[in-house]
Amino acid sequence: MVTYVDADQSRKRAPGVIPLHGEEGFAGMRKAGQLTAKALDMLVDHVRPGVSTIELDQLAFEFGQDHGGIPATLLYRGYRHSICTSINHVVCHGIPGDRVLREGDILNIDLTYVVDGWHGDSSRMYPVGQLSRKAERLIRVTYESLARGIAAAIPGNTTGDIGAAIQTYAEGERTSVVRDFVGHGLGKLFHDEPNILHFGTPGTGPELKPGMIFTIEPMINLGRPHVKILNDGWTAVTRDRTLSAQCEHSLGITETGNEIFTNSPGGLFNPTDPE
Ligand code: MF3
Ligand code: CO
Ligand code: CO
C-alpha cells in the first residue's frame, strides 16, 4: 500500500511515504528550476573543443554565486563539484576534471541548484561540434524518451506508466534503458520519494497525485543496459563501452497534468531540436 502525506507535515516521514506539495512548494520549485535552466542555457556557448570539464564546473559554481543558487552536489556524500559531466560512454556522475572536450564528443551536464531550500535538478546533452549519425540519433531517442515519460506523468496514472512509456519507446528504437539509476522525488530534499523507474509495467507502482514533485531522467544506451562504477566511486560507464545519453527535468503533478519546472528560457533544452 502507498501512503501520501502533506509535505508541510512531513519533516520526519516513514520510508515509502510520498509527500504532496502545495502552492508554496510549486513556487519554490519554479524559482529553483528556472535558475538551474538558466545556468544550463549559459553553458551552451562554453561547450566547445578545447574546454575542460573543470572549467564548466567553475562557471556553474560562479553563476550560482552570482544568482543565489547553491549547487546541491557540493559536499553531497563526499562529492566535491557543482555539476556532473558525463562524456560519451559515461552514463552519469562523471566528475569534472582536466578532460578536454573534443570534436564529436557528447556531453551531459547535470546541475541542481538549491534556491530558498528548494532543489531544481536538470540535465541536458551538449554536442561538441559535429556529431556522428549514431550519436545524434541516440540524443534524439533520449529526448523523445523523456518526452514520452512526461506525457505519461498525469494524475491517475502510476509511476509504472512513466517507466513503461520510456522503455517501450527506447527499446522500439533498438536502444536500451539503464536500470541502475532512477528518477526521484525532490523538493526541500534532493532525493525523496517516489522513485521513478525508467522501465516497468503499466499500472504498477504508486498512483500519481496532484502535488507530487519528482524528476524523470532516463539514461539510454546504444548497446546493452549494463553499467559499472569506476574506481573513483562515482563515474558510471557502460560495460560494453557504447555511447550513453541522458536528459532530466524536474516536474510537479497538477490537477490536469504536470508542470515542468526546468524548461529552458532560451529554448535550448534539446540540442537536436532547437525551438
Ligand atoms: N543530479 C543527479 C541526479 O539527477 C545527482 C548527482 S549526485 C552527485 O539525481 F553527487 F553525483 F553529484
Ligand atoms: Co540531476
Ligand atoms: Co535527479
Coordinates of C-alpha atoms and ligand atoms in Angstrom, one line a residue:
M1 CA 0.0 0.0 0.0
V2 CA 1.2 3.5 -0.8
T3 CA 0.7 6.4 1.6
Y4 CA 0.8 10.1 1.0
V5 CA 1.3 13.0 3.4
D6 CA 1.1 16.8 3.2
A7 CA 4.7 17.9 2.5
D8 CA 4.3 20.6 5.2
Q9 CA 3.8 18.0 7.9
S10 CA 6.4 15.6 6.6
R11 CA 9.6 16.7 8.3
K12 CA 10.1 13.2 9.7
R13 CA 8.5 10.7 7.4
A14 CA 8.2 7.0 7.4
P15 CA 10.1 5.4 4.5
G16 CA 7.9 4.9 1.4
V17 CA 5.6 7.8 2.2
I18 CA 5.2 10.2 -0.7
P19 CA 5.0 14.0 0.1
L20 CA 2.3 16.0 -1.6
H21 CA 3.3 19.7 -2.1
G22 CA 1.1 22.8 -2.2
E23 CA 1.4 26.1 -3.9
E24 CA 4.4 27.1 -1.8
G25 CA 6.4 24.1 -3.0
F26 CA 5.4 24.7 -6.6
A27 CA 6.5 28.3 -6.3
G28 CA 9.8 27.3 -4.7
M29 CA 10.5 24.7 -7.4
R30 CA 9.7 27.1 -10.2
K31 CA 12.3 29.5 -8.9
A32 CA 15.0 26.9 -8.3
G33 CA 14.2 25.1 -11.6
Q34 CA 14.4 28.3 -13.6
L35 CA 17.8 29.2 -12.2
T36 CA 19.1 25.8 -13.0
A37 CA 17.7 26.0 -16.5
K38 CA 19.3 29.5 -17.0
A39 CA 22.7 28.2 -16.0
L40 CA 22.4 25.2 -18.4
D41 CA 21.5 27.7 -21.1
M42 CA 24.5 29.8 -20.2
L43 CA 26.8 26.8 -20.5
V44 CA 25.8 26.1 -24.2
D45 CA 28.2 28.7 -25.6
H46 CA 31.1 27.4 -23.4
V47 CA 30.9 23.8 -24.6
R48 CA 33.4 23.6 -27.5
P49 CA 36.6 21.7 -28.4
G50 CA 39.5 22.5 -26.0
V51 CA 37.4 23.4 -23.0
S52 CA 37.9 21.2 -19.9
T53 CA 35.1 19.9 -17.8
I54 CA 36.5 21.6 -14.7
E55 CA 36.1 25.0 -16.4
L56 CA 32.4 24.3 -16.9
D57 CA 32.2 23.3 -13.3
Q58 CA 33.7 26.6 -12.3
L59 CA 31.3 28.5 -14.5
A60 CA 28.3 26.7 -12.9
F61 CA 29.6 27.5 -9.4
E62 CA 30.1 31.2 -10.2
F63 CA 26.7 31.5 -11.8
G64 CA 25.2 30.2 -8.7
Q65 CA 27.2 32.6 -6.5
D66 CA 26.0 35.5 -8.6
H67 CA 22.3 34.5 -8.7
G68 CA 21.6 32.9 -5.3
G69 CA 21.9 29.2 -6.2
I70 CA 23.9 26.7 -4.1
P71 CA 24.9 23.6 -6.1
A72 CA 23.3 20.7 -4.2
T73 CA 26.1 18.3 -5.2
L74 CA 28.8 20.3 -3.4
L75 CA 29.9 18.1 -0.5
Y76 CA 26.9 15.8 -1.2
R77 CA 28.1 12.3 0.0
G78 CA 31.7 13.5 -0.4
Y79 CA 31.1 14.8 -4.0
R80 CA 33.2 18.0 -4.5
H81 CA 31.8 19.6 -7.6
S82 CA 28.9 21.8 -8.8
I83 CA 28.0 19.6 -11.8
C84 CA 28.4 16.1 -13.2
T85 CA 30.0 15.9 -16.6
S86 CA 29.4 12.6 -18.4
I87 CA 31.0 12.2 -21.8
N88 CA 30.3 9.5 -24.4
H89 CA 30.2 6.1 -22.7
V90 CA 29.9 7.7 -19.3
V91 CA 26.3 7.1 -18.2
C92 CA 26.1 9.6 -15.3
H93 CA 28.0 11.1 -12.3
G94 CA 31.1 11.9 -14.4
I95 CA 33.5 14.1 -12.3
P96 CA 34.7 17.4 -13.7
G97 CA 38.4 17.5 -14.3
D98 CA 41.2 18.0 -16.8
R99 CA 39.5 16.1 -19.6
V100 CA 39.3 18.4 -22.5
L101 CA 36.3 18.3 -24.9
R102 CA 37.0 17.0 -28.4
E103 CA 35.0 17.4 -31.6
G104 CA 32.3 14.7 -31.8
D105 CA 32.0 14.2 -28.0
I106 CA 28.6 14.0 -26.5
L107 CA 28.5 15.6 -23.0
N108 CA 25.7 15.5 -20.4
I109 CA 25.8 18.3 -17.8
D110 CA 23.7 17.6 -14.7
L111 CA 23.1 20.5 -12.3
T112 CA 21.0 21.1 -9.2
Y113 CA 20.8 24.5 -7.6
V114 CA 19.2 24.9 -4.2
V115 CA 17.3 28.2 -4.0
D116 CA 15.5 29.1 -0.8
G117 CA 15.8 25.5 0.2
W118 CA 14.2 24.1 -3.0
H119 CA 16.1 21.8 -5.4
G120 CA 16.0 22.4 -9.2
D121 CA 17.5 19.3 -10.8
S122 CA 18.0 19.1 -14.6
S123 CA 20.5 17.7 -17.1
R124 CA 20.9 18.0 -20.9
M125 CA 23.1 16.8 -23.7
Y126 CA 25.7 19.1 -25.2
P127 CA 27.1 18.1 -28.6
V128 CA 30.7 19.1 -29.1
G129 CA 31.0 20.3 -32.7
Q130 CA 29.8 17.9 -35.4
L131 CA 28.4 14.5 -34.2
S132 CA 28.4 11.1 -35.8
R133 CA 25.0 10.0 -37.0
K134 CA 24.7 7.4 -34.3
A135 CA 25.5 9.9 -31.6
E136 CA 22.9 12.3 -33.0
R137 CA 20.3 9.5 -33.1
L138 CA 21.0 8.5 -29.5
I139 CA 20.4 12.0 -28.4
R140 CA 17.1 12.3 -30.3
V141 CA 15.9 8.9 -28.9
T142 CA 16.8 10.0 -25.3
Y143 CA 14.9 13.3 -25.6
E144 CA 11.9 11.6 -27.1
S145 CA 12.1 9.0 -24.2
L146 CA 11.9 11.8 -21.7
A147 CA 9.0 13.5 -23.6
R148 CA 7.1 10.2 -23.5
G149 CA 7.7 9.8 -19.8
I150 CA 6.5 13.3 -19.1
A151 CA 3.4 12.7 -21.3
A152 CA 2.5 9.8 -19.0
A153 CA 3.1 11.8 -15.8
I154 CA -0.5 12.8 -15.2
P155 CA -2.8 12.3 -12.3
G156 CA -4.5 8.8 -12.2
N157 CA -1.6 7.2 -14.0
T158 CA 1.1 5.4 -12.0
T159 CA 4.9 5.6 -11.8
G160 CA 4.9 2.4 -13.8
D161 CA 3.1 4.1 -16.6
I162 CA 6.0 6.5 -16.9
G163 CA 8.7 3.8 -16.9
A164 CA 6.7 1.7 -19.4
A165 CA 6.3 4.7 -21.8
I166 CA 10.0 5.3 -21.8
Q167 CA 11.0 1.6 -22.1
T168 CA 8.6 0.8 -24.9
Y169 CA 9.8 3.7 -27.0
A170 CA 13.5 3.4 -26.3
E171 CA 13.6 -0.4 -26.9
G172 CA 11.5 0.1 -30.0
E173 CA 14.3 2.3 -31.3
R174 CA 16.9 -0.5 -30.6
T175 CA 18.4 1.3 -27.7
S176 CA 18.4 0.2 -24.0
V177 CA 17.3 1.7 -20.7
V178 CA 19.8 1.8 -17.8
R179 CA 18.3 0.2 -14.7
D180 CA 20.8 1.2 -12.1
F181 CA 19.7 4.9 -11.6
V182 CA 16.2 6.2 -11.3
G183 CA 14.3 9.5 -11.2
H184 CA 13.4 10.7 -7.7
G185 CA 11.1 12.8 -5.7
L186 CA 12.6 16.2 -4.7
G187 CA 11.7 19.4 -3.1
K188 CA 13.4 20.6 0.2
L189 CA 15.2 17.2 -0.1
F190 CA 17.5 16.4 -3.0
H191 CA 16.3 12.8 -3.2
D192 CA 12.9 11.9 -1.9
E193 CA 10.0 9.5 -2.5
P194 CA 8.9 8.3 -5.0
N195 CA 11.5 6.5 -7.1
I196 CA 10.7 6.9 -10.8
L197 CA 12.0 3.9 -12.7
H198 CA 12.6 4.4 -16.4
F199 CA 11.3 1.0 -17.2
G200 CA 8.4 -1.1 -16.0
T201 CA 4.9 -2.3 -16.3
P202 CA 1.8 -0.1 -16.9
G203 CA -0.5 0.3 -13.9
T204 CA 2.1 -0.7 -11.4
G205 CA 3.7 1.4 -8.6
P206 CA 2.2 4.3 -6.7
E207 CA -0.6 6.3 -8.3
L208 CA 0.4 9.9 -9.4
K209 CA -1.5 12.5 -7.4
P210 CA -1.5 16.3 -7.7
G211 CA 1.3 17.8 -5.5
M212 CA 3.8 15.1 -6.2
I213 CA 7.2 16.5 -7.3
F214 CA 9.9 14.4 -8.9
T215 CA 12.5 14.1 -11.7
I216 CA 12.4 12.0 -14.8
E217 CA 15.9 11.4 -16.1
P218 CA 16.3 8.4 -18.4
M219 CA 19.7 7.2 -19.3
I220 CA 19.7 5.5 -22.7
N221 CA 22.5 3.4 -24.3
L222 CA 23.2 2.4 -27.9
G223 CA 24.4 -1.0 -26.7
R224 CA 23.4 -3.1 -23.6
P225 CA 22.0 -1.5 -20.5
H226 CA 24.6 -2.7 -18.0
V227 CA 26.9 -0.2 -16.2
K228 CA 29.9 -0.4 -13.9
I229 CA 31.3 2.2 -11.5
L230 CA 34.9 3.3 -11.9
N231 CA 37.4 3.3 -9.0
D232 CA 36.6 6.9 -8.2
G233 CA 33.4 5.6 -6.7
W234 CA 31.2 7.9 -8.8
T235 CA 31.7 7.6 -12.6
A236 CA 29.2 5.1 -14.1
V237 CA 30.1 3.8 -17.6
T238 CA 28.5 1.4 -20.0
R239 CA 30.1 -2.1 -19.5
D240 CA 30.2 -2.5 -23.3
R241 CA 31.7 1.0 -23.7
T242 CA 28.9 2.0 -26.1
L243 CA 27.5 5.6 -26.1
S244 CA 25.1 6.7 -23.4
A245 CA 22.9 9.8 -23.2
Q246 CA 20.6 11.3 -20.6
C247 CA 18.3 14.3 -20.0
E248 CA 16.4 15.3 -17.0
H249 CA 13.5 17.6 -15.9
S250 CA 12.1 18.4 -12.5
L251 CA 8.3 18.5 -12.6
G252 CA 5.2 18.6 -10.5
I253 CA 1.8 16.7 -10.9
T254 CA -1.1 19.2 -11.2
E255 CA -4.9 18.6 -11.2
T256 CA -4.8 18.4 -15.0
G257 CA -1.4 17.1 -16.0
N258 CA 2.1 18.4 -14.9
E259 CA 4.2 21.5 -14.7
I260 CA 7.8 21.3 -15.8
F261 CA 10.0 23.5 -13.6
T262 CA 13.3 23.3 -15.5
N263 CA 12.2 24.4 -19.0
S264 CA 14.9 26.3 -20.9
P265 CA 14.2 30.1 -21.0
G266 CA 16.2 30.2 -24.2
G267 CA 14.6 27.1 -25.9
L268 CA 17.9 25.3 -25.7
F269 CA 16.9 22.1 -23.8
N270 CA 17.1 19.8 -26.8
P271 CA 20.3 20.4 -28.9
T272 CA 19.0 18.3 -31.8
D273 CA 15.7 20.3 -32.0
P274 CA 16.4 24.0 -31.2
E275 CA 13.0 25.6 -30.7
Ligands
MF3_1 N1 21.8 15.4 -10.1 C1 21.9 14.0 -10.0 C2 20.5 13.5 -10.1 O1 19.9 13.7 -11.1 C3 22.6 13.6 -8.7 C4 24.0 13.8 -8.7 S1 24.7 13.3 -7.2 C5 26.3 13.6 -7.4 O2 19.9 12.9 -9.2 F1 26.8 13.6 -6.2 F2 26.8 12.7 -8.2 F3 26.6 14.7 -8.0
CO2 CO 20.3 15.6 -12.0
CO3 CO 17.9 13.9 -10.5

